[in-house]
Short mmCIF file of C-alpha atoms in Angstrom, two decimals:
data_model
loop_
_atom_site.label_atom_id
_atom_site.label_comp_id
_atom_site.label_asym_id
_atom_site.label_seq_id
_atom_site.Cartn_x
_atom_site.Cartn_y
_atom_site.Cartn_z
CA UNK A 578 109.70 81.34 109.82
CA UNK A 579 106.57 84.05 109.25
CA UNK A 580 106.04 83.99 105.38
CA UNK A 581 105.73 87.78 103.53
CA UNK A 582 104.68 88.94 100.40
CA UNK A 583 106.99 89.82 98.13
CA UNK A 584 107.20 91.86 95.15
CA UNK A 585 107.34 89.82 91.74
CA UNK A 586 110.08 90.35 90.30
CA UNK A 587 108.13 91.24 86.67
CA UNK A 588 106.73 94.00 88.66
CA UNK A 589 110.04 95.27 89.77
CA UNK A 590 111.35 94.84 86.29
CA UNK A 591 108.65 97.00 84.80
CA UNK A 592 109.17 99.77 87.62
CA UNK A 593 112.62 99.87 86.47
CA UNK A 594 111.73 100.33 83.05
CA UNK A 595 109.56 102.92 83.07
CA UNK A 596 112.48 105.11 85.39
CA UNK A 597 114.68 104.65 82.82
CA UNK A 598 112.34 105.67 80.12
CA UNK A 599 111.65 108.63 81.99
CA UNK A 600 115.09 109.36 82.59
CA UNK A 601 115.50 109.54 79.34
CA UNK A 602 113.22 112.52 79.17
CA UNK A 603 114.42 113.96 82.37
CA UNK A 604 118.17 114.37 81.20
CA UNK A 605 119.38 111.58 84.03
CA UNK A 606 121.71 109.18 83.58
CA UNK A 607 121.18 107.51 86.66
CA UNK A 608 118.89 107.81 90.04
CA UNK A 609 120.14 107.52 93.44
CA UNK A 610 117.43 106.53 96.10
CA UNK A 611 118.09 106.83 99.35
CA UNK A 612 114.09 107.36 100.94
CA UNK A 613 113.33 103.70 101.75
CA UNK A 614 109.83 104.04 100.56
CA UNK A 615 111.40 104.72 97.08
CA UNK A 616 113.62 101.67 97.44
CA UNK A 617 111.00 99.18 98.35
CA UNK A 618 109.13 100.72 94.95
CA UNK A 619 112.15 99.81 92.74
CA UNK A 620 114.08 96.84 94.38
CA UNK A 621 110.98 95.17 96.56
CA UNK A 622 112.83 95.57 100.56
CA UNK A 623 113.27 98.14 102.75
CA UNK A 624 116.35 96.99 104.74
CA UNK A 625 118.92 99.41 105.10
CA UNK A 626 120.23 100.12 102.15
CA UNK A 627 120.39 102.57 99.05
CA UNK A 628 119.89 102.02 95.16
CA UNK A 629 121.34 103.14 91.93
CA UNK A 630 118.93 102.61 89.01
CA UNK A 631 120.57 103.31 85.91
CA UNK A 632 119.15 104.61 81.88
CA UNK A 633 121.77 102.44 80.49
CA UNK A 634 123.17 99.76 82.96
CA UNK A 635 121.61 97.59 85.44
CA UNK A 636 120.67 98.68 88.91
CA UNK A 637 122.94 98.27 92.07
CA UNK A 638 121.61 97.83 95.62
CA UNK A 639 123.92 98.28 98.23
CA UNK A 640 122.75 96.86 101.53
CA UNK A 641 124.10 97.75 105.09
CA UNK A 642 122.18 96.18 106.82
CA UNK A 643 120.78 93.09 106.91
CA UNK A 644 121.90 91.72 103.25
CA UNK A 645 120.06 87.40 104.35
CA UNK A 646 116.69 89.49 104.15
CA UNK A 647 117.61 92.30 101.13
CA UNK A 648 118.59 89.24 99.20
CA UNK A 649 115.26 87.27 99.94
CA UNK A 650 113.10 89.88 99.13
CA UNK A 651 114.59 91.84 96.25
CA UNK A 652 115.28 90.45 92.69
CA UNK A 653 117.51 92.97 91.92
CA UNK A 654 120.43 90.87 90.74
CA UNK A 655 123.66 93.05 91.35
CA UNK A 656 123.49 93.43 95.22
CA UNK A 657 126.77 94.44 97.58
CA UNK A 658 127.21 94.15 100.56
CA UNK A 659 128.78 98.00 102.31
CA UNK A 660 129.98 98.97 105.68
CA UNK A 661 130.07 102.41 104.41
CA UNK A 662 127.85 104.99 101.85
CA UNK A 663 131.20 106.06 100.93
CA UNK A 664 131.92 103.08 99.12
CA UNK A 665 129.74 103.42 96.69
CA UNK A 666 131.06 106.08 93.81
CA UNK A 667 134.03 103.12 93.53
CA UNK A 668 131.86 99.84 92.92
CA UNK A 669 129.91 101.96 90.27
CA UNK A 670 132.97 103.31 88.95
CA UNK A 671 134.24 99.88 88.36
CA UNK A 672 130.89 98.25 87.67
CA UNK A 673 129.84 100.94 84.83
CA UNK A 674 133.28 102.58 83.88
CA UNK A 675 132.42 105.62 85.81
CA UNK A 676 129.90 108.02 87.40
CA UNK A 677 126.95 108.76 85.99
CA UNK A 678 127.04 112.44 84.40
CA UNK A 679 123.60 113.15 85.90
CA UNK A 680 122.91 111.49 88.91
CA UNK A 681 118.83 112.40 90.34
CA UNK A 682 118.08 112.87 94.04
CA UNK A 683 114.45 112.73 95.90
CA UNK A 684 115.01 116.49 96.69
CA UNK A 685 111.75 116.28 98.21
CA UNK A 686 112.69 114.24 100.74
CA UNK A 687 116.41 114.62 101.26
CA UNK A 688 117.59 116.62 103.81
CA UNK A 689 119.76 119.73 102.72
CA UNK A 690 122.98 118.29 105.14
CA UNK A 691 122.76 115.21 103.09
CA UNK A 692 122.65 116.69 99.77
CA UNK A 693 125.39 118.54 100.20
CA UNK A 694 127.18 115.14 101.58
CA UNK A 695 126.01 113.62 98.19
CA UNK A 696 127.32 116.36 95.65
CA UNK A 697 130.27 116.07 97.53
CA UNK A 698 130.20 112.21 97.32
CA UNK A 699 129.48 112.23 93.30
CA UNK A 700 131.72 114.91 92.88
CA UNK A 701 131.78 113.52 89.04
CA UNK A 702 127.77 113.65 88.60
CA UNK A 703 125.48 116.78 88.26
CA UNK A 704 122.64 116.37 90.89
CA UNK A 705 119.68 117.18 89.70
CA UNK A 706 115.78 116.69 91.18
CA UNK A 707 114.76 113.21 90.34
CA UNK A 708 111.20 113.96 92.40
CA UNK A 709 109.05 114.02 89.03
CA UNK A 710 110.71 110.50 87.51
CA UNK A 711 110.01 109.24 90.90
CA UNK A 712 106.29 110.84 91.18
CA UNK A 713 105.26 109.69 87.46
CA UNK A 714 106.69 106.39 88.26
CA UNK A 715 104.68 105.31 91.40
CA UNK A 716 101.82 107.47 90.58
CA UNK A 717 100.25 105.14 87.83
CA UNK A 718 99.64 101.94 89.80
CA UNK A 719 100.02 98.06 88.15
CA UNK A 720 97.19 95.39 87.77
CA UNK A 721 99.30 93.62 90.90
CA UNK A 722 99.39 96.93 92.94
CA UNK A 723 95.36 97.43 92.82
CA UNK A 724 94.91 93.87 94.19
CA UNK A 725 97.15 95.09 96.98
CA UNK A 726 95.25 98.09 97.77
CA UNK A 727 92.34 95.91 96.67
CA UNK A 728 93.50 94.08 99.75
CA UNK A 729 93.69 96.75 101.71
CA UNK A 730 90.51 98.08 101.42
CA UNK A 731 88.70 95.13 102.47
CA UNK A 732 90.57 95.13 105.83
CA UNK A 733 89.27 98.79 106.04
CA UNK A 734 86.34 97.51 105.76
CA UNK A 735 86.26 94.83 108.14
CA UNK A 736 87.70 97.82 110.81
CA UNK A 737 84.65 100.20 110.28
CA UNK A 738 82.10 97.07 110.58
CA UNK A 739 83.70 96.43 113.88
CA UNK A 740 83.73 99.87 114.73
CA UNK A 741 79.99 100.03 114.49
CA UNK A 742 79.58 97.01 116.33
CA UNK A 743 81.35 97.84 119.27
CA UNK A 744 81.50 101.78 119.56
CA UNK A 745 79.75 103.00 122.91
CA UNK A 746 79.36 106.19 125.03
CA UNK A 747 81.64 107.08 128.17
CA UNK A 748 85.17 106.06 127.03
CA UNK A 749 87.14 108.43 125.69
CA UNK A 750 88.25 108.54 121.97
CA UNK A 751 91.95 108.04 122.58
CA UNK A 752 90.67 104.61 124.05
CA UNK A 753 88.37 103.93 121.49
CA UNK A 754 90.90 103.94 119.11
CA UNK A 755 92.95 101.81 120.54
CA UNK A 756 90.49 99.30 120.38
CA UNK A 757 89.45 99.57 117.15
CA UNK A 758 93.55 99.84 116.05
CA UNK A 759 94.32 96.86 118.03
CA UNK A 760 91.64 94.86 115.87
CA UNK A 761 92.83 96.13 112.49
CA UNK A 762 96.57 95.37 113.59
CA UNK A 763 95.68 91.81 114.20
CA UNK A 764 94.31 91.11 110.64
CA UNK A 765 97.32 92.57 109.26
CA UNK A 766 97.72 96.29 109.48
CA UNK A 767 101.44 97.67 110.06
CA UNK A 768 100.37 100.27 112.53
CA UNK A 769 102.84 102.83 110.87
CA UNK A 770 101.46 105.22 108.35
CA UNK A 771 103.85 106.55 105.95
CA UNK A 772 103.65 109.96 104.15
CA UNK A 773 105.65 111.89 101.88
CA UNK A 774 106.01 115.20 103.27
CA UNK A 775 108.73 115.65 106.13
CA UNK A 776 106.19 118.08 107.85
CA UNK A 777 103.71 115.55 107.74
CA UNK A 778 102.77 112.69 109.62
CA UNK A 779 100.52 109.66 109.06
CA UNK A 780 98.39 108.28 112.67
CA UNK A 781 95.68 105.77 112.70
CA UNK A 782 93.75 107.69 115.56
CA UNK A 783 91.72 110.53 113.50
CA UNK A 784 88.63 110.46 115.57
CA UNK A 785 86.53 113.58 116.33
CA UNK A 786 83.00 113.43 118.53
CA UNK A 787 80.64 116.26 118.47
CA UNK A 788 82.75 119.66 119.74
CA UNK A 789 86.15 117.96 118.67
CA UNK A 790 85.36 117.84 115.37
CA UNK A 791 84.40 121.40 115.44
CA UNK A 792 87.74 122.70 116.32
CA UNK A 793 90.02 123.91 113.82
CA UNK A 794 93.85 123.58 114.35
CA UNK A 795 97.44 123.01 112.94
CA UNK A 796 96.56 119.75 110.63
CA UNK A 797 96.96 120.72 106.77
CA UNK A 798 93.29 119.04 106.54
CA UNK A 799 89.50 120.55 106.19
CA UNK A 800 89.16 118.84 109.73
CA UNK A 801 91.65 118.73 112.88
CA UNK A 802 90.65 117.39 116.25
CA UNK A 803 91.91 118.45 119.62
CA UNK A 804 94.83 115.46 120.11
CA UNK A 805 95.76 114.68 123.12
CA UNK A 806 98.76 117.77 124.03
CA UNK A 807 99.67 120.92 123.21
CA UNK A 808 102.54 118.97 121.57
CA UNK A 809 100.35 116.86 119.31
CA UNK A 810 97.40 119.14 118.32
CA UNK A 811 95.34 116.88 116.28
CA UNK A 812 93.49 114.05 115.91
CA UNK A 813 91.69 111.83 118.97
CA UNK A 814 91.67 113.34 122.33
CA UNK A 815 90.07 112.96 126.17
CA UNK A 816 87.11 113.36 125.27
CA UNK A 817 84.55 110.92 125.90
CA UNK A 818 82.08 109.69 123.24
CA UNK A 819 78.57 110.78 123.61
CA UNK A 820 75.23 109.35 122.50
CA UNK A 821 73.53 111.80 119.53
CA UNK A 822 76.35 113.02 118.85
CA UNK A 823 78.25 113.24 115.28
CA UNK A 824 81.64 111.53 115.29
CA UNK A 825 83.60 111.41 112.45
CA UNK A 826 86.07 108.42 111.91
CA UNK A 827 89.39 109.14 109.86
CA UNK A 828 91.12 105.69 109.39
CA UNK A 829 94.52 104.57 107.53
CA UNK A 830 95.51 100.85 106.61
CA UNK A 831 98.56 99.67 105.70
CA UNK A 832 98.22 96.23 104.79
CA UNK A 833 101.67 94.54 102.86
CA UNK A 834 103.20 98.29 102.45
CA UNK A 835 99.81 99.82 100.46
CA UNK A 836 97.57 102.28 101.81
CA UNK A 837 94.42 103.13 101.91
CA UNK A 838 92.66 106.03 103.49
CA UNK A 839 88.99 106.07 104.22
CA UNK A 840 86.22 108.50 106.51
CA UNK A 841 82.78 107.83 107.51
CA UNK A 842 80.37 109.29 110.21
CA UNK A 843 78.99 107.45 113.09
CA UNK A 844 76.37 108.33 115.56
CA UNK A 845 75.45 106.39 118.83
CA UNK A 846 71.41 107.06 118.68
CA UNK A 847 70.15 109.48 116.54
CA UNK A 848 71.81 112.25 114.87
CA UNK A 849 70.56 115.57 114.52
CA UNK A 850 69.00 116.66 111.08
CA UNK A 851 71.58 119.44 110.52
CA UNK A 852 74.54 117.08 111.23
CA UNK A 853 72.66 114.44 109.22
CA UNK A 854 72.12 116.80 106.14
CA UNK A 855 76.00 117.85 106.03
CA UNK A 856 77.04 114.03 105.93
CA UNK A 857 74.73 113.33 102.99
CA UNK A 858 75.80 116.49 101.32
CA UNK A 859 79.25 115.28 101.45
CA UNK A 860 78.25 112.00 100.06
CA UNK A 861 76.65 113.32 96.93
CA UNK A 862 79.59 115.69 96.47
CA UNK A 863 81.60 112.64 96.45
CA UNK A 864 79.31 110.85 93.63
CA UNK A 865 79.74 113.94 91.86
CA UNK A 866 83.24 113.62 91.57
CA UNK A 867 83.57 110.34 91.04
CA UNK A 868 80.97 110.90 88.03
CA UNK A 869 83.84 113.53 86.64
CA UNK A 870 86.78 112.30 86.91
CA UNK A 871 88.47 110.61 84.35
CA UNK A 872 91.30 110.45 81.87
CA UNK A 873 92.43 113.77 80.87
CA UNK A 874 90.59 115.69 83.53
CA UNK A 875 92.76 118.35 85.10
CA UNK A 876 92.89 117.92 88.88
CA UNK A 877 92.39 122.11 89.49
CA UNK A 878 88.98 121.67 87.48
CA UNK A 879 87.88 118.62 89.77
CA UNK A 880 88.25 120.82 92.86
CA UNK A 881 86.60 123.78 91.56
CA UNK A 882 83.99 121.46 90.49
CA UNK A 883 83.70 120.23 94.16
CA UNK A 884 83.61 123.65 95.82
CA UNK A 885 80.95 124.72 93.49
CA UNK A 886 78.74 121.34 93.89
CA UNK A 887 78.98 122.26 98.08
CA UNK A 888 78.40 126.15 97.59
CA UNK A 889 74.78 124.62 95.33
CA UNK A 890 73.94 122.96 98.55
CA UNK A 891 74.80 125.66 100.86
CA UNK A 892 77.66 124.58 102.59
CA UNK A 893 80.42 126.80 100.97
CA UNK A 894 81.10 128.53 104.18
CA UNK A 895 81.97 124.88 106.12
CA UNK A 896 83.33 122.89 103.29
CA UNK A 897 87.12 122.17 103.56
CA UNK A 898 87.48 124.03 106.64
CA UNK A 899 86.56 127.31 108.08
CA UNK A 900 87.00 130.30 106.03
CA UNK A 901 90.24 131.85 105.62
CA UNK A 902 91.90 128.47 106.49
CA UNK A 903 90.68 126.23 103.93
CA UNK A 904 92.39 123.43 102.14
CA UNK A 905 93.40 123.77 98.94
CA UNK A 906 92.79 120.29 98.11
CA UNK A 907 89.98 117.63 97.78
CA UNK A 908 91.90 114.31 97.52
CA UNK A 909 95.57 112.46 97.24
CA UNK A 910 97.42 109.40 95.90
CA UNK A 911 98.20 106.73 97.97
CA UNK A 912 100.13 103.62 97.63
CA UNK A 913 103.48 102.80 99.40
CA UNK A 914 102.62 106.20 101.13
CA UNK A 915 98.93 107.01 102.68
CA UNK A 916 100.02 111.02 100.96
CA UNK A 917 101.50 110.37 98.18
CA UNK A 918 101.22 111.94 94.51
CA UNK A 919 99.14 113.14 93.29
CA UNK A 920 97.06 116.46 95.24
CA UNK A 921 94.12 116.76 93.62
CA UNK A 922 94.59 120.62 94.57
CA UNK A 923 93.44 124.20 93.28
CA UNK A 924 94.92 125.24 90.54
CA UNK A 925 96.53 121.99 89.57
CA UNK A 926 96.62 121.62 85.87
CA UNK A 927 98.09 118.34 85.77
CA UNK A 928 95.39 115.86 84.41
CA UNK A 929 94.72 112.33 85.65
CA UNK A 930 95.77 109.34 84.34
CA UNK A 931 94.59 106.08 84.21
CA UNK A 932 96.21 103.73 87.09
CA UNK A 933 95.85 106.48 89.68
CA UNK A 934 94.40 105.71 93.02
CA UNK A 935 93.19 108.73 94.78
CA UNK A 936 91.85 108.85 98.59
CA UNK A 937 88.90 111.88 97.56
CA UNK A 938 87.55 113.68 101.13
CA UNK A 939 85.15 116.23 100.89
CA UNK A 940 84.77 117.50 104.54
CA UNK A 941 82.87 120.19 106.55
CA UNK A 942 83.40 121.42 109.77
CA UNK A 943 81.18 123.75 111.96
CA UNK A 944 82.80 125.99 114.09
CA UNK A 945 82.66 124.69 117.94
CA UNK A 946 79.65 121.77 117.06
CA UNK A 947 80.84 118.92 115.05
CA UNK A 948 82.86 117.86 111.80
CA UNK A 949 81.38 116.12 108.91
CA UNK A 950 82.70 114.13 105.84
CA UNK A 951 83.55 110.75 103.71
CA UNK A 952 86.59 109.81 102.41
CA UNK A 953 86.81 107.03 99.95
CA UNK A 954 89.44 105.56 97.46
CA UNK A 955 88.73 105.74 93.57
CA UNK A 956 90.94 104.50 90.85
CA UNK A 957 91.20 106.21 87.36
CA UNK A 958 89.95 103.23 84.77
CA UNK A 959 90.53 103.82 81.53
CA UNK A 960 87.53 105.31 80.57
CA UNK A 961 86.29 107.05 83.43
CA UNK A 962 86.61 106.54 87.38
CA UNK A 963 85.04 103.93 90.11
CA UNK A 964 85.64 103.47 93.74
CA UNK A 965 88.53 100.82 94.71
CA UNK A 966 86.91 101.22 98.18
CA UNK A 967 84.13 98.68 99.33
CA UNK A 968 83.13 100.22 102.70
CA UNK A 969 79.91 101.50 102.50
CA UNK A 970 78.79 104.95 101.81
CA UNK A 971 76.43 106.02 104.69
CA UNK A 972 75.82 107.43 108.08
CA UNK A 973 76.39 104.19 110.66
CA UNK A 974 74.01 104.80 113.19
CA UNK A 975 74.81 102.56 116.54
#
């Protein structure tokens, strides 16, 4: 039988004790997780099941399906077996001597039909938004998590290597990507991207040559791509790669459940100067950030600090998109999922901590000619910030 990694179970004891320390300051009695990446955070599997975390009793997983591998991966101790959800108000009932008063939800994630299911399921508890216990909790990474994303981004690396050696002009960059997924997926990458947002989706295949890269579109991103339909308007399309051209490479890896999210720019030949200026420029912005963040930096002032390092080297028109649909944000968490939170977004005065991981991406795109951009994961120290990523920071030129 295939061996996987599985959480510690100190690690899954310390998640649980920081929810219930922030339950405590949330008002919540308990926490009811139904979004599997939220389970496999606080329990350590992602079969079918749901959890109830608790501020002043131990946690119940109830499993529907398939309890021989909940039980071998999870060290949650109290684990039932259910046939139905609506089973579960009576084991607690009996387990804790009743409901809890406040019971917290992933509003964020769970869908308005089921909610109303739920409050009519707890009828005893007060729902109320556990979202920010959840956020603060898986925000601030472990020691053990960074080795996994650690992990991670050395199989990132090892993809963009073979990318360079084996990219090549007159196959299209749907195809292309298939290659280069295909190796990644045989040293260990899921091939399924996970990310928070319900309007969102994760996909390996972000490539965009020359005139793709150029095109703006529906993707909540400085940089879109043409995709392949009408029905999926971003990403890698038909088009085939060309020599001197600027291609920009947008890859996720999800090695053991942790992401990481990573850019760089490739050119087969030589790239023109002005397409070769813009990637450097991004680079140095990136530096720049890097160089700023820290503890107790507010994440609004680390954008506004990135728009006005671009605008100083003439690219405020291009950076983060074209005007009037720019993003409004310069980086993300990731971990379980490749968007997670944080948003290192405009405005945000929430500060960073240390134990973030962030996925920073400060892109350009040039209307109709070519996208350009890096994207590299840094972790929050204590003291100040350093890339987690080890893929190099240049231009691969083919």
């Amino acid at each position: 039988m295939v061996s996987l990694l599985t959480t510690p179970e100190t690690e899954i004891q310390n998640r649980l004790g920081r929810a219930a320390a922030w339950m405590a300051r949330c008002g919540l009695d308990g926490l009811f997780l139904t979004h599997k990446p939220d389970i496999f955070y606080f329990s350590g599997t992602a079969q079918d099941a749901y959890l109830a975390v608790f501020q002043d009793h131990d946690p119940i997983l109830f499993v529907k399906q398939y309890l021989p591998r909940a039980l071998a991966e999870t060290s949650i101790k109290d684990v039932r077996k259910i046939d139905s959800i609506k089973e579960i108000p009576s084991v607690i009932r009996e387990q804790n001597g009743g409901l809890p008063s406040t019971f917290g939800l992933a509003f964020d994630v769970v869908p308005h039909r089921e909610a109303l299911f739920y409050d009519t399921l707890f009828k005893d508890s007060k729902l109320m938004d556990g979202t920010p216990l959840i956020n603060a909790c898986r925000q601030v990474k472990s020691d053990w998590e960074i080795r996994q994303l650690e992990r991670s981004a050395a199989l990132s690396k090892k993809t963009f290597d073979f990318i360079s050696q084996t990219i090549e002009p007159g196959i299209s960059e749907m195809e292309f990507c298939g290659m280069y997924e295909t190796f990644s997926r045989r040293h260990g990458n899921a091939g399924k991207l996970l990310t928070r947002h319900y309007r969102a989706e994760g996909f390996h295949f972000h490539l965009l040559s020359g005139q793709s890269g150029g095109m703006a579109g529906a993707l909540d991103s400085p940089v879109c791509g043409t995709g392949m339909s009408c029905a999926y308007p971003y990403g890698a399309g038909p088009k085939l790669l060309e020599k001197d051209e600027p291609i920009l490479i947008d890859f996720g890896t999800a090695l053991d459940g942790y992401h990481v999210d990573e850019t760089r720019m490739f050119c087969m030949g030589k790239m023109a100067q002005t397409a070769m200026d813009a990637c450097r420029a991004s680079i140095e912005i990136l530096y720049g950030l890097v160089d700023m963040m820290g503890p107790g930096v507010p994440m609004g002032e680390v954008f506004d600090t990135c728009v006005r390092h671009a605008g100083k080297l003439g690219y405020q028109e291009q950076f983060l998109g074209l005007p009037g649909i720019k993003a409004r944000f310069i980086g993300h968490g990731t971990g379980i999922e490749l968007v997670e939170s944080p948003v290192v977004s405009k405005g945000k005065k929430d500060v960073l901590l240390p134990g973030m991981v962030l996925a920073m991406e400060p892109k350009m795109i040039f209307k109709d000619r070519f996208a350009a951009g890096v994207e590299s994961m840094v972790r929050i120290r204590e003291h100040q910030a350093e890339f987690l990523s080890v893929t190099e920071h240049k231009v691969f030129l083919c």
